[in-house]
XYZ file of C-alpha atoms in Angstrom:
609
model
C 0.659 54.203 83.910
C 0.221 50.451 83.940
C -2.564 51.388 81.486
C -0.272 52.908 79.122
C 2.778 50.951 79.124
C -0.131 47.847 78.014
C -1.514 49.655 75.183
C 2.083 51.007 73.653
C 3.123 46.891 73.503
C 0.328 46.089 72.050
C -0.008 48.859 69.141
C 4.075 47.867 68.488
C 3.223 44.370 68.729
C 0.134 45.840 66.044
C 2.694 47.564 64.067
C 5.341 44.444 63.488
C 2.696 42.538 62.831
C 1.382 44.682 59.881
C 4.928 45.574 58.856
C 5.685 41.782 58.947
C 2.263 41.075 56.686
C 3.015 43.357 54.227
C 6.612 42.656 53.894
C 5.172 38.584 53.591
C 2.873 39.521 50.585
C 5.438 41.661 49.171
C 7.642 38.896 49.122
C 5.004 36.709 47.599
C 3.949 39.169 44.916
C 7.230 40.792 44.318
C 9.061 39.203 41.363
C 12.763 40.526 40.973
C 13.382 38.122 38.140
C 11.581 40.540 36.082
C 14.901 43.280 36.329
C 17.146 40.138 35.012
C 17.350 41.669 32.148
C 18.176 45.559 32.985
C 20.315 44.395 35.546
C 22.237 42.570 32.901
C 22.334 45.228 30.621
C 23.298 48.164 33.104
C 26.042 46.367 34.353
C 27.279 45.930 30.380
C 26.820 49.524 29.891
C 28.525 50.445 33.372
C 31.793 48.049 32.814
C 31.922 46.493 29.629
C 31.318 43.139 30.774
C 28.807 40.319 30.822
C 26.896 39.594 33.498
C 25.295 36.090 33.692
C 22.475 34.778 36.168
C 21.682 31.479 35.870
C 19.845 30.865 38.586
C 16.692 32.642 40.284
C 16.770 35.981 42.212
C 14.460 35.162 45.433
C 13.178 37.838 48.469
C 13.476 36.599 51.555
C 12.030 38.196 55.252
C 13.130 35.497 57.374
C 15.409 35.136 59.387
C 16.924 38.877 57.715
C 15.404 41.443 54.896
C 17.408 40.344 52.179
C 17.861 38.877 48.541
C 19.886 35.310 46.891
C 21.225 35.076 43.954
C 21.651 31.712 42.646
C 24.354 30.786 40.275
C 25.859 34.243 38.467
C 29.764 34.892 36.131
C 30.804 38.642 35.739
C 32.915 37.984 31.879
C 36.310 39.820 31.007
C 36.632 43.277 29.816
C 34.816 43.116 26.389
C 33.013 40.071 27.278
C 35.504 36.801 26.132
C 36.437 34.658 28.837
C 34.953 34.618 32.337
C 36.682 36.707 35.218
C 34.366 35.739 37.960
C 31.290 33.576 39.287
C 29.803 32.531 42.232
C 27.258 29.410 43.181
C 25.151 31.627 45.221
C 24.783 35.329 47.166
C 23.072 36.805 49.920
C 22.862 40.191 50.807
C 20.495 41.287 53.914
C 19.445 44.417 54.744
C 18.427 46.634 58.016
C 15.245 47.049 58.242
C 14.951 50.306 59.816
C 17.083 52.304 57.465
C 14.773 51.419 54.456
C 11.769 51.872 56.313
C 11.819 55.386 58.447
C 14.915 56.957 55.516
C 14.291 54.992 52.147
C 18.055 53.672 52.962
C 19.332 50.304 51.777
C 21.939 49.450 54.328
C 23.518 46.173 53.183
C 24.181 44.465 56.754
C 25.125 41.549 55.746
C 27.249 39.473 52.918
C 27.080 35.567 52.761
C 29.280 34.071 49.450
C 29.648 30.804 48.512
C 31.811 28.590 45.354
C 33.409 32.280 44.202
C 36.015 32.142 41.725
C 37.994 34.855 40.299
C 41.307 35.063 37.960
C 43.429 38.117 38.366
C 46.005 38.441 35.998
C 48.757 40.732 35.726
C 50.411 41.270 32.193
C 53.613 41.728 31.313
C 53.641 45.447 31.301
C 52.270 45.493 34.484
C 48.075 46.161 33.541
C 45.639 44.238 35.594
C 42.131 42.574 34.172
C 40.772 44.202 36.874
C 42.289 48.159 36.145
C 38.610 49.081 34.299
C 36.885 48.209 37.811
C 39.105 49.875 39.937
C 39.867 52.693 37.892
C 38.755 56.210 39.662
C 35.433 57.542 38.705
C 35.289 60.923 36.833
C 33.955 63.018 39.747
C 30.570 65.408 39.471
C 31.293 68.977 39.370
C 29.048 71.328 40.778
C 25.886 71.867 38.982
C 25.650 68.147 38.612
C 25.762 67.575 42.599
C 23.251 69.908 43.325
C 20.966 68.472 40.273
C 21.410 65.508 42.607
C 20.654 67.022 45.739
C 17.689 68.798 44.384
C 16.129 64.948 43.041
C 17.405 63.199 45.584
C 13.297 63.027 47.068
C 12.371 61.564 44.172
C 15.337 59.546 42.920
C 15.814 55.834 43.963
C 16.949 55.097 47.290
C 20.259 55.429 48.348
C 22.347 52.243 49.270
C 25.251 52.355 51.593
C 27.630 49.423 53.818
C 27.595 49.157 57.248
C 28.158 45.236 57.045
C 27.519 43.337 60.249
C 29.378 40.493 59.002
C 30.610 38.856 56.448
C 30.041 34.923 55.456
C 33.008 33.371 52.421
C 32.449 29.794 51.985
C 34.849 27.668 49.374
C 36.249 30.498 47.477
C 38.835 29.883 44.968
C 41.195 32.916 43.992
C 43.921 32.626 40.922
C 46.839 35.264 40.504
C 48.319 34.813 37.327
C 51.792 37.139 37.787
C 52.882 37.117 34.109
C 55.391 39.984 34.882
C 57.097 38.434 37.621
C 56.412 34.266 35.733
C 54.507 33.011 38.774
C 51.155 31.962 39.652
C 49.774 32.415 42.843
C 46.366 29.462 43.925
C 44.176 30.424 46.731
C 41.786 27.528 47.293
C 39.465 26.387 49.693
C 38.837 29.847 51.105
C 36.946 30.625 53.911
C 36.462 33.716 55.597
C 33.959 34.579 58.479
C 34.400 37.526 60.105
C 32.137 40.124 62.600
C 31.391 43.995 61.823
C 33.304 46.256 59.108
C 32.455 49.660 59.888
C 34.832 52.864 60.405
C 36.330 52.593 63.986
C 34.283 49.292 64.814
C 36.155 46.568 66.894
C 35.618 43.448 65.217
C 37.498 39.953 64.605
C 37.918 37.852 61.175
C 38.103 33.787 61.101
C 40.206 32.597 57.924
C 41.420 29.191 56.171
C 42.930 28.844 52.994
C 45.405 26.702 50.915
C 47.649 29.119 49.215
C 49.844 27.477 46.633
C 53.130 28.896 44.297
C 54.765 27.771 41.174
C 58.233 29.254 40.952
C 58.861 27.752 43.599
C 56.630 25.092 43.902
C 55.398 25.574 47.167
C 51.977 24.511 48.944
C 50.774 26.441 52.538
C 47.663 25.609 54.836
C 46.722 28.962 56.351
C 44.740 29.153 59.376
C 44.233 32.073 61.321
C 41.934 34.377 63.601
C 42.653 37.713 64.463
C 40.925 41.320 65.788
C 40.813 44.004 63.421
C 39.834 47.843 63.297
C 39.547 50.326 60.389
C 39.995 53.543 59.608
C 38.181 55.072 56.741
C 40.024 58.480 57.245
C 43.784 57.573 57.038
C 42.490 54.224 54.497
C 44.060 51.943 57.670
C 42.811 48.174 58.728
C 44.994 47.484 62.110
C 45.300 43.701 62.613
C 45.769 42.744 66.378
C 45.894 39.743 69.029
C 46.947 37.467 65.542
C 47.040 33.619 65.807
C 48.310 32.070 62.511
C 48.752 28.865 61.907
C 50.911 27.657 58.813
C 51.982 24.439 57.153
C 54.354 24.241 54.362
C 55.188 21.714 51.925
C 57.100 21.616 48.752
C 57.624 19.318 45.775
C 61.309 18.874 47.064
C 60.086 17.118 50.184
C 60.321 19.757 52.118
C 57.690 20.346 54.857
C 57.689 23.225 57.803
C 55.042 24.009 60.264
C 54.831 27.719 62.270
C 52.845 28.977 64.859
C 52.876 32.752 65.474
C 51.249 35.577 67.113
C 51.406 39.034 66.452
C 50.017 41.843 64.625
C 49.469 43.492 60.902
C 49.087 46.691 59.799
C 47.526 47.420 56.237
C 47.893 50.884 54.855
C 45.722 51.096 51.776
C 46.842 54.421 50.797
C 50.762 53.957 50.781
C 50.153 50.402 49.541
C 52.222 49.097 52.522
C 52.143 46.097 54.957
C 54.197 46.496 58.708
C 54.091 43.461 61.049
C 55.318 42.308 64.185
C 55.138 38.807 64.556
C 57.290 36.051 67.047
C 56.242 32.594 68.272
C 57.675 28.878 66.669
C 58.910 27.723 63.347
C 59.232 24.002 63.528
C 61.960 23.698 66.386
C 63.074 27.400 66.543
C 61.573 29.966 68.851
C 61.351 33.412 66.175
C 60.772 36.737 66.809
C 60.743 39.637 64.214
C 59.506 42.916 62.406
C 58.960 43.110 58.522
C 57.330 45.865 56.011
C 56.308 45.724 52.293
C 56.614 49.144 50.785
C 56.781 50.067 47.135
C 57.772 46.436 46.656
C 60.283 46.203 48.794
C 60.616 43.981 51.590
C 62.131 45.025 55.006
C 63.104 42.313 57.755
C 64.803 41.869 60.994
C 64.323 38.640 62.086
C 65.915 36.829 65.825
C 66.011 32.970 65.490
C 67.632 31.007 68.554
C 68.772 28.168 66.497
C 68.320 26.541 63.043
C 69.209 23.967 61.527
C 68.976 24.646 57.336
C 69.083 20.401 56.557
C 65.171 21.142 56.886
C 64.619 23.033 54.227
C 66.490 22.060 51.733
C 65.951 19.094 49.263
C 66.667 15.528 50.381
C 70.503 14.669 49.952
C 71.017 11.292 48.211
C 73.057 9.011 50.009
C 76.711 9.073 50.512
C 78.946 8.074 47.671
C 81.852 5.143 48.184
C 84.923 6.271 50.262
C 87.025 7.798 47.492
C 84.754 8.924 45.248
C 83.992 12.475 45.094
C 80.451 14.081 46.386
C 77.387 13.734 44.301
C 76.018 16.439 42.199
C 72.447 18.187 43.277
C 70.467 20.451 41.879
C 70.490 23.881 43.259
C 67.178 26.302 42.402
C 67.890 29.760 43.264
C 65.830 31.045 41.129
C 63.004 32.427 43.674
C 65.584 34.808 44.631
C 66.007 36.271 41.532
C 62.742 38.851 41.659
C 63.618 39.712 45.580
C 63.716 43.371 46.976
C 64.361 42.965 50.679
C 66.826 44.760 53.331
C 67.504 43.897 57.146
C 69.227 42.395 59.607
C 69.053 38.543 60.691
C 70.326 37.006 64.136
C 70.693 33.193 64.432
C 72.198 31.827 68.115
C 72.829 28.279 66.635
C 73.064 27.554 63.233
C 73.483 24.270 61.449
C 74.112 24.184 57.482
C 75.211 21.381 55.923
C 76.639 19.745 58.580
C 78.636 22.628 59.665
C 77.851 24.733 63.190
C 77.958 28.197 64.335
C 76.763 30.537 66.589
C 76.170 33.853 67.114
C 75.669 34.552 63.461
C 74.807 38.032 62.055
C 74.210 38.952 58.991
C 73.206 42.031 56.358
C 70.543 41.820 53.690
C 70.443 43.733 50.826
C 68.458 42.439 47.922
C 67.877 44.448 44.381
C 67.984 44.282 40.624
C 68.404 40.577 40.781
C 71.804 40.542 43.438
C 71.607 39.739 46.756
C 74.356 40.379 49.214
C 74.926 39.578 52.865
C 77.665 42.032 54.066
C 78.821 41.590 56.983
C 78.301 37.646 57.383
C 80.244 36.900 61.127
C 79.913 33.972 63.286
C 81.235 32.845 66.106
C 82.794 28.806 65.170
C 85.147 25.538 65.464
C 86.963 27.592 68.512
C 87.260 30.828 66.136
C 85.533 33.540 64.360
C 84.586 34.269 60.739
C 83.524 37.602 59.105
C 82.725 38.237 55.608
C 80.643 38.452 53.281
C 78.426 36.590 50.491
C 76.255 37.686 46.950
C 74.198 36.210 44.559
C 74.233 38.067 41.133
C 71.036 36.697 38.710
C 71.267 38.932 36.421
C 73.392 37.028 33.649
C 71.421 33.828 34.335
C 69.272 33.674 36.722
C 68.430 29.885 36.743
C 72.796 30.178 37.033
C 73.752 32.651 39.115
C 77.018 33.717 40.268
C 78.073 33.800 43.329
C 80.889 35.094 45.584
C 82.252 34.282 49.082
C 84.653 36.011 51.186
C 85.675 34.984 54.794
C 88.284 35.338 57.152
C 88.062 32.928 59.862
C 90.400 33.519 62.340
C 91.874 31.092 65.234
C 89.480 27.822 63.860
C 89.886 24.635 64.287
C 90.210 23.411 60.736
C 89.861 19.232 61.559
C 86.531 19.715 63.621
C 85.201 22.314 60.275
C 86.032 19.310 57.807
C 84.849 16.353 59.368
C 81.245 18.149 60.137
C 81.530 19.418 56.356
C 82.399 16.272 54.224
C 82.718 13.652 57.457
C 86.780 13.328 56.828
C 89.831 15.046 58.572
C 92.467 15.084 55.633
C 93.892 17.640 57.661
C 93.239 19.358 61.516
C 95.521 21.911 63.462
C 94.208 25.632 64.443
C 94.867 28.763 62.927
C 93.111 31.012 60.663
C 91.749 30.339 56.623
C 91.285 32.984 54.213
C 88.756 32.311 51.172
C 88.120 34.670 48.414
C 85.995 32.716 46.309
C 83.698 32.659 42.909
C 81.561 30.047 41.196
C 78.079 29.932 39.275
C 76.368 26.763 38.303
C 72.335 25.230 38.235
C 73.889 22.297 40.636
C 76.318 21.156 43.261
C 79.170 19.360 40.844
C 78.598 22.757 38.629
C 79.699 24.839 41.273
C 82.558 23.049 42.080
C 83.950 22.846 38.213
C 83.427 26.317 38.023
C 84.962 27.386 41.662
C 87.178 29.916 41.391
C 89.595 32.868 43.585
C 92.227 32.101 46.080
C 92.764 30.249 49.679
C 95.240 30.510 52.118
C 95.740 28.296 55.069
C 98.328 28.686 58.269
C 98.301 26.196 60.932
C 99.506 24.978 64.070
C 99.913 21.705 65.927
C 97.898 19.788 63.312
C 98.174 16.290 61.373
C 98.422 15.741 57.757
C 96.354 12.583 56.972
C 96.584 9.689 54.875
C 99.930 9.361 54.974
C 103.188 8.962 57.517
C 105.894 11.156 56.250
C 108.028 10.626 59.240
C 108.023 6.726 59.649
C 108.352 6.521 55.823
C 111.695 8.327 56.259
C 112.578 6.120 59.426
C 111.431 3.032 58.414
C 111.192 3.500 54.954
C 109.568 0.089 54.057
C 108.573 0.399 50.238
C 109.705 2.876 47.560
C 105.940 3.539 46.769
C 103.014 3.145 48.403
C 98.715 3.353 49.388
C 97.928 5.866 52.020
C 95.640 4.687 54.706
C 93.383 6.403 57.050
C 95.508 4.991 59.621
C 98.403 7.008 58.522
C 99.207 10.477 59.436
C 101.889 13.316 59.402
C 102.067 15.661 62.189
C 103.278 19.091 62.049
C 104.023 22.034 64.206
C 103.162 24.793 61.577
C 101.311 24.483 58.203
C 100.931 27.152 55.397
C 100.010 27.447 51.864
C 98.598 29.709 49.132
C 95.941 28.585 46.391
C 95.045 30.116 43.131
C 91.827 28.208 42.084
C 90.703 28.353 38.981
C 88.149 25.902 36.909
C 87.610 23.686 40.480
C 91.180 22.869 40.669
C 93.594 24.397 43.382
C 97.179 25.047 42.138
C 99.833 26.025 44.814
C 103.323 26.331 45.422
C 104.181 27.479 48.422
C 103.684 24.323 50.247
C 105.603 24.597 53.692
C 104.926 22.624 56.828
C 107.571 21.515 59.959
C 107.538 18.066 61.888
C 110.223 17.259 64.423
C 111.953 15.076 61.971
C 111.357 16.918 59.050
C 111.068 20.555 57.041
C 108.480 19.714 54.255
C 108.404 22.278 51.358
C 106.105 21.352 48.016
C 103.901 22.065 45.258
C 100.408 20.123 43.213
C 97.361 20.541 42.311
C 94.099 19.358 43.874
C 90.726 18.837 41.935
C 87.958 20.181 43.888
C 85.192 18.956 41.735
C 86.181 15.061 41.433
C 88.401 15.068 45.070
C 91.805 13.930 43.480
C 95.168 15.364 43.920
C 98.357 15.939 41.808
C 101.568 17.082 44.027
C 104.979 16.963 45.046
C 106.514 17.004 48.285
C 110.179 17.756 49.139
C 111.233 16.295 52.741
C 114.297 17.252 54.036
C 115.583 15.606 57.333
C 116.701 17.467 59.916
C 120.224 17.521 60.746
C 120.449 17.720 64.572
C 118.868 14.496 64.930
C 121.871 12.406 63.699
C 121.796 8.980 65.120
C 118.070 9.617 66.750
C 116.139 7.398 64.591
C 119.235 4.604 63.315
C 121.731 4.804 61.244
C 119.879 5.081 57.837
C 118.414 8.394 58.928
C 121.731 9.528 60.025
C 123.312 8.692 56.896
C 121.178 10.985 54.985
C 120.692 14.090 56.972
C 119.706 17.061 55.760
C 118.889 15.268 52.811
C 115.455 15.492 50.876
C 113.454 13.036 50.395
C 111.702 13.570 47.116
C 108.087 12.387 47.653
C 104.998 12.301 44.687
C 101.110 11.669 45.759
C 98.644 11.416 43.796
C 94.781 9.487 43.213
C 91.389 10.396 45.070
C 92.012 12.491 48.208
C 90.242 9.493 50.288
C 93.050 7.099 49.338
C 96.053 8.807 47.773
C 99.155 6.602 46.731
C 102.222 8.055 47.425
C 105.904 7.487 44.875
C 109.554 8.347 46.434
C 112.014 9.486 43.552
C 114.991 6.718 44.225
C 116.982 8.116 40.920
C 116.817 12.100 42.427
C 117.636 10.892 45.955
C 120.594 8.992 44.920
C 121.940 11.462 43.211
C 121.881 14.152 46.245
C 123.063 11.186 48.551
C 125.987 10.941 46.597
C 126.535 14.319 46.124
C 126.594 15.128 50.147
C 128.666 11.597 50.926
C 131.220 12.750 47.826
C 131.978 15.705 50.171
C 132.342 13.894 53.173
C 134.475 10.752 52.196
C 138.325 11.310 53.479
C 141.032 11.640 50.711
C 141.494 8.453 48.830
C 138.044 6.924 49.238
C 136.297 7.468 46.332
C 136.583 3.953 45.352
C 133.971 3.336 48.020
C 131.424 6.040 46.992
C 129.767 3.923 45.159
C 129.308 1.233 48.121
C 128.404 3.791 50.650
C 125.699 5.259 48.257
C 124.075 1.663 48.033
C 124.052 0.787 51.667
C 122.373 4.178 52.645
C 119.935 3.538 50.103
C 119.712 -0.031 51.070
C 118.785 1.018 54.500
C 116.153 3.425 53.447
C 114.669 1.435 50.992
C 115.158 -2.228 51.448
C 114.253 -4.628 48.294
């Protein structure tokens, strides 16, 4: 047995040997350079292109079967312009197949410097439709011609790839339908067996870049992956991506995610379930691409949108009103998208909420989030918000409604524009439109109504109350130290152009019943308005004998300037004339003469020169 065993190793060890020898001189005697020139022109007759090979075509036995390519460029349909090239290919083969079946079994692919332009026109045709178009199939008669040559035909060549070896590839997608451009550089991709049913894993680094908007991500990621030929399926599992972002704005993101992709060939669809860390926010979420159309729902425990957004330029002088900023949209324009999104914290420009759900629906260039609720400032806010591109889309209009119930309104302003011109709880009602390319746009073309009603809040830069007590100066400067407080607030806004118009103005302080009317400029923070202060009767004698003397007068009162630092006007002339009005009615009989004198001391005593 021994015997046996001895001489079967030595007549395989015979057999490689002489396999090996013969495979060495055909190598050396072989010259595939000689088919240059019928490779060339049967690719040209198969696709209408030019092929190119600059450099040699070499055999090689070790370490694999297989044959390089050095330097090739597959042309453009018709043969203008170059659609491809490469700096060098390898393709090995098993050795078995060829040998015992006269099968070419391409095992493995190494690739190195490829670059390749895909461009979509406008209309929607690819530069690469004439390679992927279907092939007319053989009826009948022809296949069994075939079968009945196939013993003396050529041999037959099929893929069972043991892996697959991308070094430096550079991809371009020019999207002249949608107006972008899409940059893969710097591609690498090594990955293990592709074969029907075959467990396998993939290694990939890229940087993919974007135009519109200008955008710039480092991809690196490994993940396990299985095909199905029969359903046209690649099922991407155990994923661990690694991405960082960066855009010309200054923005810059990094996210770190596990999950798993499925790729549907037939349907042309993408489904993934993906969760893990996206700069400081834990993520979790589900998304599919079908027929164009994006589908999302997406779990976020808190984010803060100051990130990603442009760099804010630094704040402008007390007074003055807030800088402009541009405001690019645009990226939305194209987007088909629908789901849900859940945020636990969210910060966005400067203001906080929590518990935030909203709505996607994204289509024919508008976008709307309907509902939009959050939990904030004590209170709660539903409502919605949309984006309409389709006039303009570098200028798109836009539309907020909310209803934010129970809020408290000094705590929303100060984290909004970092001042309290006015705080007390109760609920806000916004019905809003604007459009506009930047921030000072939007406000000059804000438009729709407001309402306000209030409770237990203060009215700032100004002191109503000790103006009527003291009553110091006919005219005035606000300060920030001064304030008005009320026990109820309300008023009604019809914005149009930026600028609020009401005149309904009605608020109550212990001293006083405040009723008025104005106009406030949004866009450059200044205000126009009138307010009519009446004192209250009951408290006769409370605050000294001036007061008395005029109760339930009004005190005619004018403001006006930059929000920041109004200046406030009382009317003497109008005031006089209702003072002397209510004291005509209350002098005894026979004491008109002193009308006159009474008039003057009350007014002395309110407004001493």
């Amino acid at each position: 047995m021994q015997a046996r065993i001895r001489i079967a190793v030595i007549a395989l060890g015979a057999t490689v040997l002489v396999l090996g020898s013969a495979l060495g001189i055909l190598a050396a005697r072989f010259d595939p350079n000689a088919y240059k020139s019928a490779i060339v022109e049967r690719v040209h007759e198969k696709t209408h292109r030019t092929l190119s090979i600059g450099g040699d075509i070499r055999l090689a036995v070790y370490p694999r079967l297989g044959v390089h390519l050095g330097k090739a460029s597959l042309s453009e349909l018709g043969g203008k312009g170059e659609f491809a090239a490469l700096d060098s290919v390898r393709l090995s083969f098993a050795l078995v197949p060829l040998l015992l079946r006269q099968e070419v079994v391409i095992d493995r692919i190494e690739l190195r410097g490829m670059r390749a332009t895909l461009v979509r026109q406008a209309d929607g045709s690819m530069n690469i439709d004439d390679l992927t178009a279907a092939r007319v199939k053989p009826n009948a008669g022809e296949r069994a011609g075939a079968a009945g040559n196939a013993g003396a035909g050529p041999a037959r060549i099929r893929f069972a790839v043991d892996s697959i070896r991308v070094d430096n590839a550079h991809l371009r997608f020019d999207d002249r339908k949608a107006g972008r451009v899409f940059d893969i550089a710097r591609l690498n991709i090594d990955s293990g067996p592709i074969a029907h049913g075959v467990p396998s894993r993939v290694a990939l680094s890229a940087n993919i870049g974007v135009d519109k908007p200008a955008l710039n991500t480092v991809l690196i990621f490994e993940s396990g992956f299985a095909l199905d030929r029969d359903t046209r399926r690649v099922a991407m599992t155990e994923l661990d991506a690694n991405l960082d972002l960066s855009s010309r704005a200054g923005i810059e993101s990094r996210a770190k995610l596990k999950g798993s992709i499925e790729i549907d060939f037939g349907k042309n669809a993408i489904a993934a379930a993906l969760k893990g860390k996206i700069d400081d926010s834990a993520v979790s979420g589900k998304g599919a691409l079908r027929d164009g159309m994006l589908q999302l729902d997406i779990d976020i425990d808190r984010l803060d949108m100051a990130r990603y957004l442009a760099h804010a330029p630094s704040a402008p002088p007390a007074g003055d009103a807030a800088p402009d900023q541009p405001l690019d949209l645009s990226a939305l324009a194209r987007l088909r998208a629908s789901g849900t999104l859940q945020v636990g914290e969210l910060t966005a420009g400067g203001l906080r909420a929590a518990n935030v759900h909203a709505v996607l629906l994204a289509d024919a260039g508008k976008t709307t989030i309907k509902p939009l609720s959050a939990t904030l400032y004590g209170g709660n806010g539903n409502g919605s918000l949309s984006l309409d591109f389709t006039g303009d889309a570098s200028s798109p209009r836009m539309a907020l409604v909310q209803d934010l119930r129970g809020i408290s309104l000094g705590a929303l302003l100060l984290d909004a524009t970092g001042k309290t011109p006015l705080t007390g709880r109760g609920d806000v009602q916004l019905d809003l439109t604007t459009r506009g390319a930047g921030t000072m746009a939007l406000r000059e073309a804000l438009g729709g109504t407001a309402a306000l009603r209030l409770r237990d809040g203060v009215i700032g830069g100004i002191d109503l109350g000790r103006m009527v007590r003291e009553a110091k100066a006919a005219a005035g400067v606000g300060s920030g130290a001064d304030s008005t407080g009320f026990s109820e607030l309300s008023a009604t806004f019809r914005i149009d152009s930026g600028v609020a118009h009401n005149k309904d103005f009605s608020a109550s302080t212990p001293l006083l019943r405040i009723g008025g009317d104005g106009r406030i400029d949004l866009a450059h923070a200044t205000i126009d308005a009138r307010l009519r202060c009446t004192v209250v009767a009951s408290l006769t004698g409370q605050d000294g004998p001036a007061v008395g003397t005029l109760n339930g007068l009004t005190v005619p009162v004018a403001l006006s300037g930059p929000l920041a630092q109004m200046t406030w006007q009382v009317d003497v002339a109008a005031l006089g004339t209702e003072a002397a009005q209510k004291m005509r009615g209350a002098l005894p009989s026979g004491g008109k003469e002193k009308l006159k004198d009474r008039v003057k001391d009350a007014l002395g005593g309110l407004f001493p020169r």
